[in-house]
Coordinates of C-alpha atoms in Angstrom, one line a residue:
M11 CA 85.9 119.2 53.9
S12 CA 84.6 116.2 54.8
S13 CA 82.8 115.4 58.2
L14 CA 80.1 112.2 58.6
I15 CA 77.4 113.2 60.6
H16 CA 75.7 109.9 61.1
P17 CA 71.6 110.1 61.5
Q18 CA 71.9 108.0 64.8
L19 CA 74.9 110.4 66.2
P20 CA 74.1 113.3 67.9
L21 CA 76.5 114.6 66.5
G22 CA 79.0 115.1 63.8
F23 CA 83.0 116.3 64.0
E24 CA 83.4 119.8 63.5
P25 CA 87.0 120.6 61.9
G26 CA 89.0 122.9 63.6
E27 CA 92.4 124.6 64.8
L28 CA 93.0 123.9 68.2
F29 CA 93.4 120.6 67.8
S30 CA 96.1 119.6 65.2
F31 CA 99.5 117.7 64.3
D32 CA 101.2 121.2 63.9
S33 CA 100.2 122.2 67.7
F34 CA 101.0 118.6 69.4
V35 CA 104.2 118.3 71.3
A36 CA 105.3 114.7 70.8
G37 CA 108.1 114.8 72.3
G38 CA 108.5 110.9 73.5
N39 CA 105.6 109.6 71.8
A40 CA 106.8 110.6 68.5
I41 CA 106.2 107.1 67.1
A42 CA 102.5 106.7 67.9
V43 CA 102.4 110.2 66.8
G44 CA 103.7 109.5 63.1
I45 CA 101.6 106.4 63.0
A46 CA 98.4 108.2 63.6
Q47 CA 99.2 110.4 60.9
Q48 CA 100.3 107.6 58.7
A49 CA 96.0 106.5 59.5
A50 CA 94.8 109.5 59.4
L51 CA 95.8 109.0 55.9
A52 CA 95.3 105.7 54.8
G53 CA 94.0 105.0 51.6
L54 CA 95.0 108.2 49.9
N55 CA 98.3 107.3 49.2
G56 CA 97.5 108.4 45.1
L57 CA 97.4 112.4 46.9
T58 CA 99.8 112.4 49.7
G59 CA 102.1 109.7 48.5
Q60 CA 100.9 107.8 51.9
S61 CA 102.0 103.9 51.7
D62 CA 98.6 101.7 51.5
T63 CA 100.1 100.1 54.7
A64 CA 99.6 102.2 57.3
E65 CA 98.2 100.9 60.4
K66 CA 94.1 100.7 60.6
Q67 CA 93.8 100.5 64.0
L68 CA 95.2 102.1 67.0
Y69 CA 95.4 101.8 70.4
F70 CA 96.7 105.0 73.2
W71 CA 96.1 104.9 76.8
G72 CA 97.6 106.6 79.7
D73 CA 97.0 109.5 82.7
N74 CA 95.5 112.4 82.2
G75 CA 96.7 114.9 80.6
L76 CA 99.1 112.9 78.2
G77 CA 97.2 114.3 74.8
K78 CA 95.2 111.2 74.2
S79 CA 92.3 113.4 73.2
H80 CA 94.8 116.3 71.2
L81 CA 95.7 113.3 69.8
L82 CA 92.5 111.4 68.0
Q83 CA 90.8 115.0 67.4
A84 CA 94.3 115.7 65.4
C85 CA 93.8 112.5 63.3
C86 CA 89.9 113.8 62.4
N87 CA 90.9 116.8 61.6
L88 CA 93.6 115.6 59.1
A89 CA 91.8 113.1 57.9
A90 CA 88.9 115.9 57.2
K91 CA 90.8 118.0 55.6
N92 CA 91.7 115.3 53.3
Q93 CA 88.5 114.8 52.4
R94 CA 87.8 111.6 53.6
T95 CA 84.4 111.1 55.8
V96 CA 85.5 110.9 59.9
C97 CA 83.4 111.1 63.4
Y98 CA 85.2 111.2 66.5
L99 CA 83.2 109.7 70.4
T100 CA 82.8 110.6 73.4
Q101 CA 82.0 109.4 76.6
T102 CA 79.2 112.8 76.6
E103 CA 78.2 111.8 73.2
I104 CA 77.9 108.4 73.8
L105 CA 76.4 107.2 77.3
N106 CA 72.6 107.8 77.7
Q107 CA 72.3 106.6 74.3
S108 CA 71.4 103.2 72.2
V109 CA 74.0 100.9 71.5
D110 CA 72.2 101.2 68.1
M111 CA 74.4 104.2 66.8
F112 CA 76.8 102.0 66.3
E113 CA 75.3 101.1 63.4
G114 CA 76.4 101.5 59.9
L115 CA 79.6 103.3 61.5
E116 CA 81.5 101.2 59.5
Q117 CA 81.7 103.1 56.4
V118 CA 83.4 105.9 58.0
E119 CA 86.5 106.0 57.2
L120 CA 88.3 107.0 60.1
I121 CA 86.5 106.7 63.3
C122 CA 87.6 108.0 66.4
L123 CA 86.4 106.5 69.9
D124 CA 88.0 108.2 72.9
D125 CA 87.8 107.6 76.7
I126 CA 86.6 103.9 75.8
D127 CA 86.9 102.6 79.5
T128 CA 83.9 105.3 81.1
W129 CA 81.7 104.3 78.8
L130 CA 82.1 100.3 78.4
I131 CA 79.8 99.6 81.3
D132 CA 77.8 96.6 80.4
D133 CA 78.1 93.4 78.6
V134 CA 75.7 95.0 75.9
W135 CA 77.8 97.9 74.9
E136 CA 81.5 95.4 74.6
T137 CA 79.5 93.2 71.8
A138 CA 78.6 96.3 70.8
L139 CA 81.9 97.6 70.3
F140 CA 83.6 94.0 69.3
N141 CA 81.0 93.9 66.6
L142 CA 82.6 97.8 65.5
I143 CA 86.2 96.3 65.6
N144 CA 85.2 93.2 63.0
N145 CA 82.8 95.7 60.7
V146 CA 85.7 98.4 60.6
R147 CA 87.9 95.7 59.1
E148 CA 86.2 94.0 56.9
N149 CA 85.3 97.7 55.2
N150 CA 88.9 98.3 55.3
N151 CA 88.4 101.6 57.0
C152 CA 90.4 103.1 60.4
L153 CA 89.6 102.7 63.5
L154 CA 91.4 104.8 66.4
M155 CA 90.8 104.0 70.4
A156 CA 91.9 105.8 73.6
S157 CA 91.1 105.1 77.3
A158 CA 93.3 105.3 80.3
H159 CA 94.0 101.9 81.0
P160 CA 95.8 99.0 78.3
P161 CA 93.4 96.8 76.8
E162 CA 94.1 93.8 78.7
E163 CA 93.3 95.6 81.9
A164 CA 90.1 93.9 83.6
F165 CA 88.0 96.8 82.7
V166 CA 87.6 94.7 78.9
K167 CA 85.4 91.6 81.2
L168 CA 84.9 90.2 77.0
P169 CA 87.8 88.3 76.7
D170 CA 87.0 88.2 72.4
L171 CA 87.0 92.1 72.6
R172 CA 90.1 92.3 75.3
S173 CA 92.0 89.8 72.1
R174 CA 90.7 92.6 69.8
L175 CA 91.1 96.0 71.2
S176 CA 95.0 94.8 70.7
W177 CA 94.5 93.9 66.4
G178 CA 96.8 97.1 66.1
P179 CA 99.4 98.7 67.4
V180 CA 98.8 99.6 71.2
F181 CA 100.5 102.8 72.4
H182 CA 100.8 104.4 76.1
L183 CA 101.5 107.4 76.0
Q184 CA 104.7 109.1 78.0
E185 CA 104.3 112.3 79.6
L186 CA 106.0 115.2 78.5
A187 CA 109.5 116.8 80.0
D188 CA 109.4 120.3 81.2
K189 CA 111.0 121.6 78.4
E190 CA 108.5 120.5 76.5
K191 CA 105.7 121.6 78.6
Y192 CA 106.4 124.8 78.0
L193 CA 106.3 124.7 74.6
A194 CA 103.1 122.8 74.3
L195 CA 101.9 125.8 76.4
H196 CA 103.6 128.3 74.1
Y197 CA 101.8 126.5 71.4
R198 CA 98.4 127.0 72.7
A199 CA 98.7 130.3 73.8
K200 CA 99.9 131.5 70.5
Q201 CA 96.9 129.4 68.9
N202 CA 94.3 131.7 71.4
G203 CA 96.4 134.4 70.3
L204 CA 97.6 135.2 73.9
E205 CA 101.2 136.3 74.1
L206 CA 102.9 134.4 76.8
P207 CA 106.2 135.8 78.1
E208 CA 109.2 133.4 79.4
N209 CA 108.3 134.9 83.5
V210 CA 104.5 133.8 83.2
A211 CA 105.2 130.4 82.1
D212 CA 107.9 129.7 84.4
Y213 CA 105.5 130.9 87.3
L214 CA 102.9 128.8 86.4
M215 CA 104.9 125.6 85.7
Q216 CA 106.5 125.9 89.1
R217 CA 103.7 126.8 91.2
Y218 CA 100.7 124.8 90.2
P219 CA 100.8 120.5 89.0
R220 CA 102.4 120.1 85.8
D221 CA 100.4 118.2 84.4
M222 CA 99.0 119.3 81.1
F223 CA 95.5 119.2 81.3
G224 CA 95.8 121.4 84.3
L225 CA 98.4 124.4 82.6
F226 CA 96.0 124.2 79.9
E227 CA 93.3 125.1 81.8
R228 CA 94.8 127.0 83.8
L229 CA 95.7 128.5 81.0
A230 CA 92.4 129.0 79.6
V231 CA 90.4 130.9 82.8
L232 CA 93.5 133.1 82.4
D233 CA 93.3 134.2 79.0
K234 CA 89.0 135.2 79.9
A235 CA 90.9 136.6 82.7
S236 CA 93.1 138.4 80.4
M237 CA 90.9 139.9 77.5
A238 CA 88.0 140.3 80.7
M239 CA 90.1 143.2 82.8
Q240 CA 92.0 144.1 79.4
R241 CA 95.6 143.4 80.9
K242 CA 98.4 141.3 79.3
L243 CA 99.1 138.6 81.5
T244 CA 101.2 139.0 83.8
I245 CA 102.6 137.7 87.5
P246 CA 100.0 139.5 89.4
L247 CA 96.7 139.2 87.0
I248 CA 97.8 135.3 87.7
K249 CA 97.8 135.9 91.6
S250 CA 94.2 137.5 91.7
V251 CA 92.0 135.1 89.3
F252 CA 94.4 132.1 91.2
G253 CA 94.8 133.7 94.9

């Protein structure tokens, strides 16, 4: 696998299996997911049969728990498995760093920037992203971004940056229907080697908030509790953990 560890970046992307397209339940976001897959494979038409007309810039927005980060990491995983250089950056890697960390980043074939509304905190960072978008396009590479807000909202103060954020398709990710949330829970449990009985999934969905971020967090806690107590995942176990 080919992933970039840039000399000025604090972390390189480590491809993994947890965040993949196979485990991403698209629901009403099928078009966005399909175009994201094509972007992850852009330029590999001779190897994969993909067209060179794949979009080179995408912008995903929506509330927490809709799968924005999962989608970006799935793109990085797919691209890295096909020997493309990738970089995935979140607020954690960017805050408290210099804008110099973007220097030369346009040479990476797939760049995924998550939570952009949390680190576009001043005109210096806005200018840095503005320049990065221009440089990525000049190098014919791919840039995917995710935010809690659409690009036209006031969190972006630089008008030229606001317009460039919309250079490619902009997708408002939609919440999954309940049956799709059940499917996503079962996928995640299976990935963790955890058996999730139907009655337990029902209990989680009926007794706790149904956003996927919260459901996945509870499932992770239950996974650890199940291993620590050497008990199967049952409703009594849920009650003992969460009260």
